[in-house]
């Protein structure tokens, strides 16, 4: 003990000498060994439970770098990190976060320091799936990580108080850049659908980087209608600016935008107007094509059970492009969404041998022979891929859709 813990041993000797002088007693020398053991125990990290700290950030090694700096400066391994490369799906990172929270929790809760976007929504999902108290602090920086880890390792540290203190540090930083109002958007779905997380990513992507800090996007998934009714009475939800998703919380004076409205194309514009009063300041229209792909794929994932949503969305879009090109039309955003979703769901039905009849199939074939043949020709790659024959009655619905678009132009 003397060789391995000389500092603690010397301190124990000083303590005993002070006690002897103050109390006028003689303390047996062997007591020095017990005092030294107590002092060594105070330095052992595992001797008492601490708040776990996880840093999450976008990039190949952003979070790891901050955690490494904190651990080296504080001479500990208490800080853990999860990096989120830009090409990795959010669901995959969420699964890692759930596992890490379970591994690192010591009974005092988990503090998550995140930078932006979907990572700020993870803590609520982690808490729901694990039952572990999880608090989040946004706009993470290296100095925040160091301070959070230092305080998290203190004996008796409280996670609510620690999260509040760390957020206060962030507020001081924000005040230097002027006061800004924070807009809250609630994104809802039923548990198991995964719609909320997808929608939240789309909404976050459409907000310019310089305005990200002004928006708080909160994901909420419910296990049933009872959970929805319970949420409707929560006071902290009434201050939201809008609710987007598959579950209408029916909050007073808070507008609701369904997934259908969002997919059709005017949902995001409505949301922007509600919050800012002018959609142009929030939406970046130059990324519409990217957004459409995300919207289509995300929606199809909720509708298709047998077909690959991403693959089908791409092939269906190619069919549409071939048809409109031959008919000298343009692919509008609304037409793309309607056409692709209808076509993919139609293929899903045909796999299950469910064919929709169309009473005017023969009339359409005769009256609009060129359009009908064009659509049939565009569908052949899909027929070859899925080894099926698409009935004329189903093709008729697609022809009608193109006719409606042609007449509206």
Short mmCIF file of C-alpha atoms in Angstrom, two decimals:
data_model
loop_
_atom_site.label_atom_id
_atom_site.label_comp_id
_atom_site.label_asym_id
_atom_site.label_seq_id
_atom_site.Cartn_x
_atom_site.Cartn_y
_atom_site.Cartn_z
CA UNK A 1 0.00 0.00 0.00
CA UNK A 2 2.86 2.40 0.82
CA UNK A 3 4.53 1.66 -2.54
CA UNK A 4 1.35 1.92 -4.65
CA UNK A 5 -0.34 4.84 -2.84
CA UNK A 6 2.37 7.02 -1.29
CA UNK A 7 0.33 10.24 -1.52
CA UNK A 8 -2.66 8.72 0.30
CA UNK A 9 -0.33 7.18 2.90
CA UNK A 10 1.33 10.52 3.69
CA UNK A 11 -2.07 12.23 3.89
CA UNK A 12 -3.31 9.57 6.34
CA UNK A 13 -0.28 10.20 8.58
CA UNK A 14 -1.02 13.96 8.62
CA UNK A 15 -4.69 13.32 9.47
CA UNK A 16 -3.83 11.06 12.40
CA UNK A 17 -1.26 13.54 13.72
CA UNK A 18 -3.87 16.34 13.62
CA UNK A 19 -6.38 14.14 15.46
CA UNK A 20 -3.82 13.32 18.16
CA UNK A 21 -3.02 17.01 18.67
CA UNK A 22 -6.65 18.17 18.70
CA UNK A 23 -8.04 15.41 20.90
CA UNK A 24 -4.97 14.75 23.07
CA UNK A 25 -5.00 11.04 22.39
CA UNK A 26 -2.59 8.40 21.12
CA UNK A 27 -3.73 6.72 17.85
CA UNK A 28 -2.26 3.22 17.14
CA UNK A 29 0.06 3.26 14.09
CA UNK A 30 -1.90 0.44 12.37
CA UNK A 31 -4.81 2.88 12.00
CA UNK A 32 -2.75 4.62 9.30
CA UNK A 33 -3.39 1.60 7.05
CA UNK A 34 -7.19 1.90 7.45
CA UNK A 35 -7.13 5.65 6.81
CA UNK A 36 -5.04 5.06 3.68
CA UNK A 37 -7.57 2.49 2.40
CA UNK A 38 -10.42 4.96 2.87
CA UNK A 39 -8.53 7.64 0.96
CA UNK A 40 -7.77 5.18 -1.86
CA UNK A 41 -11.46 4.26 -2.04
CA UNK A 42 -12.34 7.92 -2.58
CA UNK A 43 -10.21 7.90 -5.73
CA UNK A 44 -11.73 4.72 -7.18
CA UNK A 45 -14.11 5.66 -10.01
CA UNK A 46 -16.36 2.64 -9.52
CA UNK A 47 -16.88 3.17 -5.79
CA UNK A 48 -20.05 5.23 -6.34
CA UNK A 49 -22.51 5.55 -9.24
CA UNK A 50 -22.09 8.48 -11.62
CA UNK A 51 -24.07 10.09 -14.42
CA UNK A 52 -23.15 8.56 -17.76
CA UNK A 53 -22.07 10.98 -20.51
CA UNK A 54 -22.50 10.29 -24.23
CA UNK A 55 -21.43 12.72 -26.96
CA UNK A 56 -23.23 12.41 -30.32
CA UNK A 57 -22.37 14.47 -33.39
CA UNK A 58 -22.53 14.38 -37.19
CA UNK A 59 -19.31 13.50 -39.00
CA UNK A 60 -16.81 10.65 -39.14
CA UNK A 61 -15.08 11.42 -35.82
CA UNK A 62 -16.49 14.70 -34.45
CA UNK A 63 -17.96 13.18 -31.28
CA UNK A 64 -15.00 10.83 -30.73
CA UNK A 65 -12.54 13.72 -30.89
CA UNK A 66 -14.37 15.78 -28.27
CA UNK A 67 -14.77 12.76 -25.97
CA UNK A 68 -11.08 11.90 -26.35
CA UNK A 69 -10.00 15.42 -25.37
CA UNK A 70 -12.25 15.38 -22.29
CA UNK A 71 -11.09 11.94 -21.18
CA UNK A 72 -7.39 12.82 -21.57
CA UNK A 73 -7.63 16.15 -19.77
CA UNK A 74 -9.65 14.67 -16.90
CA UNK A 75 -7.65 11.41 -16.87
CA UNK A 76 -10.74 9.22 -17.14
CA UNK A 77 -12.60 7.01 -19.58
CA UNK A 78 -16.00 8.13 -18.43
CA UNK A 79 -17.01 9.99 -21.61
CA UNK A 80 -18.37 7.90 -24.49
CA UNK A 81 -19.03 8.91 -28.08
CA UNK A 82 -21.20 8.03 -31.06
CA UNK A 83 -20.24 9.43 -34.46
CA UNK A 84 -22.88 9.82 -37.17
CA UNK A 85 -21.37 9.79 -40.66
CA UNK A 86 -23.63 11.60 -43.12
CA UNK A 87 -24.29 8.44 -45.14
CA UNK A 88 -25.45 6.35 -42.15
CA UNK A 89 -29.23 6.09 -41.50
CA UNK A 90 -30.50 7.72 -38.31
CA UNK A 91 -32.21 4.47 -37.24
CA UNK A 92 -28.84 2.69 -37.19
CA UNK A 93 -27.28 5.37 -34.99
CA UNK A 94 -30.32 5.29 -32.68
CA UNK A 95 -29.85 1.55 -32.14
CA UNK A 96 -26.21 2.14 -31.17
CA UNK A 97 -27.29 4.87 -28.76
CA UNK A 98 -29.82 2.58 -27.07
CA UNK A 99 -27.20 -0.15 -26.58
CA UNK A 100 -24.59 2.31 -25.28
CA UNK A 101 -27.06 3.89 -22.85
CA UNK A 102 -27.78 0.47 -21.35
CA UNK A 103 -24.06 -0.33 -21.08
CA UNK A 104 -22.98 2.97 -19.50
CA UNK A 105 -25.88 3.73 -17.14
CA UNK A 106 -24.86 3.35 -13.50
CA UNK A 107 -28.27 4.11 -12.09
CA UNK A 108 -27.90 7.89 -12.17
CA UNK A 109 -29.13 8.46 -15.73
CA UNK A 110 -27.48 9.39 -19.02
CA UNK A 111 -26.55 12.88 -20.22
CA UNK A 112 -26.47 13.20 -24.01
CA UNK A 113 -24.54 16.08 -25.57
CA UNK A 114 -25.57 16.39 -29.23
CA UNK A 115 -24.87 18.85 -32.01
CA UNK A 116 -28.04 19.15 -34.13
CA UNK A 117 -30.75 17.51 -36.22
CA UNK A 118 -32.19 14.09 -35.45
CA UNK A 119 -29.60 13.47 -32.72
CA UNK A 120 -31.44 15.96 -30.51
CA UNK A 121 -34.53 13.75 -30.69
CA UNK A 122 -32.77 10.54 -29.67
CA UNK A 123 -32.76 11.03 -25.87
CA UNK A 124 -36.55 10.93 -25.60
CA UNK A 125 -36.65 7.74 -27.70
CA UNK A 126 -33.80 6.16 -25.71
CA UNK A 127 -35.58 6.89 -22.43
CA UNK A 128 -38.82 5.37 -23.73
CA UNK A 129 -37.11 2.21 -24.94
CA UNK A 130 -34.81 1.65 -21.96
CA UNK A 131 -36.56 3.25 -18.99
CA UNK A 132 -33.31 5.06 -18.17
CA UNK A 133 -33.56 8.80 -17.36
CA UNK A 134 -31.96 10.59 -20.31
CA UNK A 135 -31.40 14.33 -20.67
CA UNK A 136 -30.08 16.16 -23.71
CA UNK A 137 -27.99 19.28 -24.19
CA UNK A 138 -27.84 20.80 -27.71
CA UNK A 139 -25.09 22.64 -29.59
CA UNK A 140 -22.30 20.57 -28.05
CA UNK A 141 -18.74 21.93 -27.96
CA UNK A 142 -15.49 20.60 -26.55
CA UNK A 143 -15.56 22.91 -23.53
CA UNK A 144 -19.12 21.78 -22.76
CA UNK A 145 -18.08 18.12 -22.91
CA UNK A 146 -15.17 18.70 -20.51
CA UNK A 147 -17.38 20.55 -18.02
CA UNK A 148 -20.18 17.98 -18.30
CA UNK A 149 -17.85 15.03 -17.68
CA UNK A 150 -16.20 16.77 -14.72
CA UNK A 151 -19.55 17.48 -13.07
CA UNK A 152 -21.04 14.08 -13.97
CA UNK A 153 -18.29 12.32 -11.99
CA UNK A 154 -18.94 14.28 -8.79
CA UNK A 155 -20.45 12.28 -5.96
CA UNK A 156 -24.18 12.88 -5.65
CA UNK A 157 -24.51 14.67 -9.01
CA UNK A 158 -28.12 15.02 -10.15
CA UNK A 159 -28.88 14.58 -13.87
CA UNK A 160 -31.70 17.16 -13.97
CA UNK A 161 -29.55 19.79 -12.31
CA UNK A 162 -26.54 18.94 -14.47
CA UNK A 163 -28.57 19.18 -17.70
CA UNK A 164 -29.97 22.53 -16.58
CA UNK A 165 -26.48 23.87 -15.81
CA UNK A 166 -25.12 22.73 -19.18
CA UNK A 167 -28.04 24.28 -21.07
CA UNK A 168 -27.38 27.51 -19.23
CA UNK A 169 -23.87 27.52 -20.67
CA UNK A 170 -25.45 27.22 -24.11
CA UNK A 171 -27.83 30.09 -23.38
CA UNK A 172 -24.96 32.37 -22.41
CA UNK A 173 -23.41 31.61 -25.80
CA UNK A 174 -26.72 32.32 -27.59
CA UNK A 175 -27.13 35.64 -25.77
CA UNK A 176 -23.87 36.83 -27.28
CA UNK A 177 -25.49 36.33 -30.68
CA UNK A 178 -28.76 38.06 -29.78
CA UNK A 179 -32.02 36.73 -28.38
CA UNK A 180 -33.98 34.48 -30.75
CA UNK A 181 -37.40 32.94 -30.38
CA UNK A 182 -37.53 29.14 -30.44
CA UNK A 183 -40.19 27.40 -32.56
CA UNK A 184 -41.37 23.94 -31.50
CA UNK A 185 -42.65 21.39 -34.00
CA UNK A 186 -44.17 18.15 -32.72
CA UNK A 187 -43.81 15.17 -35.07
CA UNK A 188 -46.12 12.27 -34.26
CA UNK A 189 -46.76 8.65 -35.19
CA UNK A 190 -47.79 5.36 -33.61
CA UNK A 191 -45.05 3.11 -32.22
CA UNK A 192 -43.66 0.75 -34.81
CA UNK A 193 -44.35 3.01 -37.80
CA UNK A 194 -41.15 5.04 -37.65
CA UNK A 195 -42.85 7.86 -39.52
CA UNK A 196 -42.00 10.52 -36.92
CA UNK A 197 -38.25 10.06 -37.21
CA UNK A 198 -38.33 10.17 -41.01
CA UNK A 199 -40.50 13.30 -41.08
CA UNK A 200 -38.35 15.02 -38.49
CA UNK A 201 -35.24 14.44 -40.61
CA UNK A 202 -36.98 15.87 -43.67
CA UNK A 203 -38.16 18.94 -41.76
CA UNK A 204 -34.71 19.49 -40.26
CA UNK A 205 -33.07 19.17 -43.69
CA UNK A 206 -35.36 21.88 -45.07
CA UNK A 207 -34.34 24.43 -42.45
CA UNK A 208 -31.26 26.48 -43.43
CA UNK A 209 -28.19 25.76 -41.30
CA UNK A 210 -28.07 29.30 -39.92
CA UNK A 211 -31.63 28.94 -38.55
CA UNK A 212 -31.29 25.43 -37.09
CA UNK A 213 -30.90 26.72 -33.53
CA UNK A 214 -34.27 28.49 -33.76
CA UNK A 215 -36.22 25.27 -34.19
CA UNK A 216 -36.91 22.47 -31.73
CA UNK A 217 -38.31 19.33 -33.37
CA UNK A 218 -39.74 16.83 -30.91
CA UNK A 219 -40.58 13.27 -32.00
CA UNK A 220 -43.52 11.59 -30.26
CA UNK A 221 -44.61 8.02 -30.90
CA UNK A 222 -47.65 6.53 -29.18
CA UNK A 223 -48.54 2.95 -28.35
CA UNK A 224 -52.28 3.55 -28.76
CA UNK A 225 -55.14 6.02 -28.53
CA UNK A 226 -55.00 6.00 -24.72
CA UNK A 227 -51.45 7.38 -24.90
CA UNK A 228 -52.65 10.03 -27.37
CA UNK A 229 -55.46 11.17 -25.06
CA UNK A 230 -53.02 11.38 -22.17
CA UNK A 231 -50.66 13.55 -24.23
CA UNK A 232 -53.48 15.89 -25.25
CA UNK A 233 -53.69 17.13 -21.67
CA UNK A 234 -49.99 17.91 -21.24
CA UNK A 235 -49.42 21.62 -20.68
CA UNK A 236 -45.90 21.63 -22.16
CA UNK A 237 -47.31 20.68 -25.57
CA UNK A 238 -49.71 23.59 -25.86
CA UNK A 239 -46.86 25.98 -26.70
CA UNK A 240 -46.02 24.11 -29.91
CA UNK A 241 -46.21 25.95 -33.22
CA UNK A 242 -47.44 22.96 -35.21
CA UNK A 243 -48.05 19.20 -35.13
CA UNK A 244 -46.94 17.13 -38.13
CA UNK A 245 -47.46 13.41 -38.64
CA UNK A 246 -50.01 10.62 -38.41
CA UNK A 247 -51.48 11.47 -34.99
CA UNK A 248 -53.51 14.65 -34.43
CA UNK A 249 -53.08 15.71 -30.79
CA UNK A 250 -55.99 18.16 -31.15
CA UNK A 251 -54.10 20.86 -29.25
CA UNK A 252 -55.99 24.18 -28.95
CA UNK A 253 -54.82 26.78 -31.49
CA UNK A 254 -52.04 24.47 -32.72
CA UNK A 255 -52.41 23.54 -36.42
CA UNK A 256 -52.06 19.91 -37.52
CA UNK A 257 -50.46 18.85 -40.83
CA UNK A 258 -51.08 15.23 -41.77
CA UNK A 259 -48.56 13.05 -43.58
CA UNK A 260 -50.84 13.16 -46.63
CA UNK A 261 -50.68 16.96 -46.79
CA UNK A 262 -46.94 16.86 -46.30
CA UNK A 263 -46.44 14.32 -49.09
CA UNK A 264 -48.69 16.07 -51.60
CA UNK A 265 -46.41 19.09 -51.47
CA UNK A 266 -48.13 22.00 -49.70
CA UNK A 267 -47.60 20.73 -46.16
CA UNK A 268 -44.12 22.16 -45.71
CA UNK A 269 -45.15 25.47 -47.23
CA UNK A 270 -48.03 25.65 -44.73
CA UNK A 271 -45.68 24.81 -41.89
CA UNK A 272 -43.26 27.52 -42.95
CA UNK A 273 -45.99 30.13 -43.16
CA UNK A 274 -47.28 29.20 -39.70
CA UNK A 275 -43.89 29.67 -38.14
CA UNK A 276 -42.22 32.39 -40.16
CA UNK A 277 -44.97 34.02 -42.15
CA UNK A 278 -43.00 33.45 -45.36
CA UNK A 279 -42.00 30.04 -46.63
CA UNK A 280 -38.94 31.22 -48.52
CA UNK A 281 -36.97 31.93 -45.35
CA UNK A 282 -37.33 28.38 -44.10
CA UNK A 283 -37.59 26.15 -47.14
CA UNK A 284 -34.69 25.64 -49.46
CA UNK A 285 -36.49 24.90 -52.71
CA UNK A 286 -33.28 24.00 -54.52
CA UNK A 287 -33.33 20.61 -52.73
CA UNK A 288 -36.86 19.68 -53.81
CA UNK A 289 -35.72 16.65 -55.81
CA UNK A 290 -33.82 15.25 -52.83
CA UNK A 291 -36.75 15.91 -50.56
CA UNK A 292 -39.16 14.16 -52.93
CA UNK A 293 -37.02 11.05 -52.91
CA UNK A 294 -36.95 11.01 -49.12
CA UNK A 295 -40.66 11.67 -48.88
CA UNK A 296 -41.55 8.98 -51.40
CA UNK A 297 -39.29 6.36 -49.89
CA UNK A 298 -40.36 7.18 -46.33
CA UNK A 299 -44.04 7.02 -47.24
CA UNK A 300 -43.68 3.79 -49.22
CA UNK A 301 -41.95 2.15 -46.27
CA UNK A 302 -45.22 2.56 -44.39
CA UNK A 303 -47.30 1.14 -47.28
CA UNK A 304 -45.29 -1.70 -48.80
CA UNK A 305 -44.76 -5.08 -47.14
CA UNK A 306 -43.32 -7.21 -49.95
CA UNK A 307 -41.54 -4.80 -52.29
CA UNK A 308 -38.35 -2.83 -51.63
CA UNK A 309 -39.54 0.81 -51.13
CA UNK A 310 -36.34 2.49 -52.28
CA UNK A 311 -35.93 0.31 -55.35
CA UNK A 312 -39.60 0.59 -56.32
CA UNK A 313 -39.64 4.37 -55.89
CA UNK A 314 -36.72 4.73 -58.29
CA UNK A 315 -38.16 2.37 -60.92
CA UNK A 316 -41.63 3.90 -60.71
CA UNK A 317 -40.14 7.36 -61.17
CA UNK A 318 -38.32 6.16 -64.29
CA UNK A 319 -41.63 4.85 -65.69
CA UNK A 320 -43.23 8.24 -65.11
CA UNK A 321 -40.33 10.13 -66.70
CA UNK A 322 -40.46 7.94 -69.80
CA UNK A 323 -44.21 8.52 -70.21
CA UNK A 324 -44.15 12.30 -69.75
CA UNK A 325 -41.14 12.59 -72.05
CA UNK A 326 -43.00 10.76 -74.81
CA UNK A 327 -46.11 12.86 -74.20
CA UNK A 328 -44.16 16.15 -74.11
CA UNK A 329 -45.21 16.88 -70.53
CA UNK A 330 -43.32 17.93 -67.39
CA UNK A 331 -42.98 16.05 -64.13
CA UNK A 332 -44.52 18.24 -61.44
CA UNK A 333 -43.89 17.53 -57.80
CA UNK A 334 -47.52 16.65 -57.06
CA UNK A 335 -47.79 14.34 -60.09
CA UNK A 336 -44.58 12.53 -59.11
CA UNK A 337 -45.82 11.84 -55.59
CA UNK A 338 -49.29 10.70 -56.69
CA UNK A 339 -48.09 8.61 -59.62
CA UNK A 340 -45.23 6.83 -57.86
CA UNK A 341 -47.19 6.01 -54.70
CA UNK A 342 -50.18 4.77 -56.71
CA UNK A 343 -48.02 2.67 -59.03
CA UNK A 344 -46.05 1.04 -56.18
CA UNK A 345 -49.18 0.25 -54.19
CA UNK A 346 -50.77 -1.16 -57.36
CA UNK A 347 -47.80 -3.50 -57.85
CA UNK A 348 -48.06 -4.57 -54.22
CA UNK A 349 -51.72 -5.46 -54.80
CA UNK A 350 -50.98 -7.38 -57.97
CA UNK A 351 -48.44 -9.52 -56.11
CA UNK A 352 -51.31 -10.50 -53.84
CA UNK A 353 -53.53 -11.06 -56.91
CA UNK A 354 -55.81 -8.14 -56.08
CA UNK A 355 -56.83 -6.40 -59.32
CA UNK A 356 -58.94 -3.24 -59.42
CA UNK A 357 -61.53 -3.11 -62.22
CA UNK A 358 -62.03 0.03 -64.31
CA UNK A 359 -65.34 0.44 -66.08
CA UNK A 360 -63.96 2.75 -68.80
CA UNK A 361 -60.84 0.78 -69.68
CA UNK A 362 -61.89 0.07 -73.28
CA UNK A 363 -63.05 3.66 -73.82
CA UNK A 364 -59.70 5.02 -72.65
CA UNK A 365 -57.81 2.51 -74.83
CA UNK A 366 -59.73 3.62 -77.89
CA UNK A 367 -59.96 7.37 -77.23
CA UNK A 368 -56.42 7.84 -75.92
CA UNK A 369 -54.64 5.06 -77.76
CA UNK A 370 -51.27 6.85 -77.92
CA UNK A 371 -51.21 7.69 -74.19
CA UNK A 372 -52.37 4.20 -73.25
CA UNK A 373 -49.68 2.54 -75.35
CA UNK A 374 -47.04 4.93 -74.00
CA UNK A 375 -47.88 4.06 -70.41
CA UNK A 376 -47.96 0.33 -71.20
CA UNK A 377 -44.54 0.59 -72.82
CA UNK A 378 -43.09 2.44 -69.81
CA UNK A 379 -44.32 -0.32 -67.48
CA UNK A 380 -42.58 -3.18 -69.28
CA UNK A 381 -39.32 -2.95 -67.27
CA UNK A 382 -41.37 -3.32 -64.09
CA UNK A 383 -43.28 -6.28 -65.54
CA UNK A 384 -39.99 -7.98 -66.46
CA UNK A 385 -38.47 -7.25 -63.06
CA UNK A 386 -41.44 -8.61 -61.10
CA UNK A 387 -42.36 -11.36 -63.61
CA UNK A 388 -45.95 -10.20 -63.88
CA UNK A 389 -48.42 -8.76 -66.37
CA UNK A 390 -50.06 -5.45 -65.45
CA UNK A 391 -53.77 -5.58 -66.44
CA UNK A 392 -55.22 -2.89 -68.71
CA UNK A 393 -57.71 -1.93 -65.98
CA UNK A 394 -54.82 -0.95 -63.70
CA UNK A 395 -53.06 0.89 -66.51
CA UNK A 396 -56.25 2.88 -67.06
CA UNK A 397 -55.88 4.55 -63.65
CA UNK A 398 -52.37 5.74 -64.55
CA UNK A 399 -53.62 7.05 -67.89
CA UNK A 400 -56.34 9.02 -66.11
CA UNK A 401 -53.75 10.53 -63.81
CA UNK A 402 -51.69 11.75 -66.76
CA UNK A 403 -54.79 13.10 -68.50
CA UNK A 404 -55.75 15.10 -65.41
CA UNK A 405 -52.25 16.59 -65.27
CA UNK A 406 -52.29 17.35 -69.01
CA UNK A 407 -55.64 19.13 -68.78
CA UNK A 408 -54.57 21.22 -65.78
CA UNK A 409 -51.48 22.58 -67.58
#
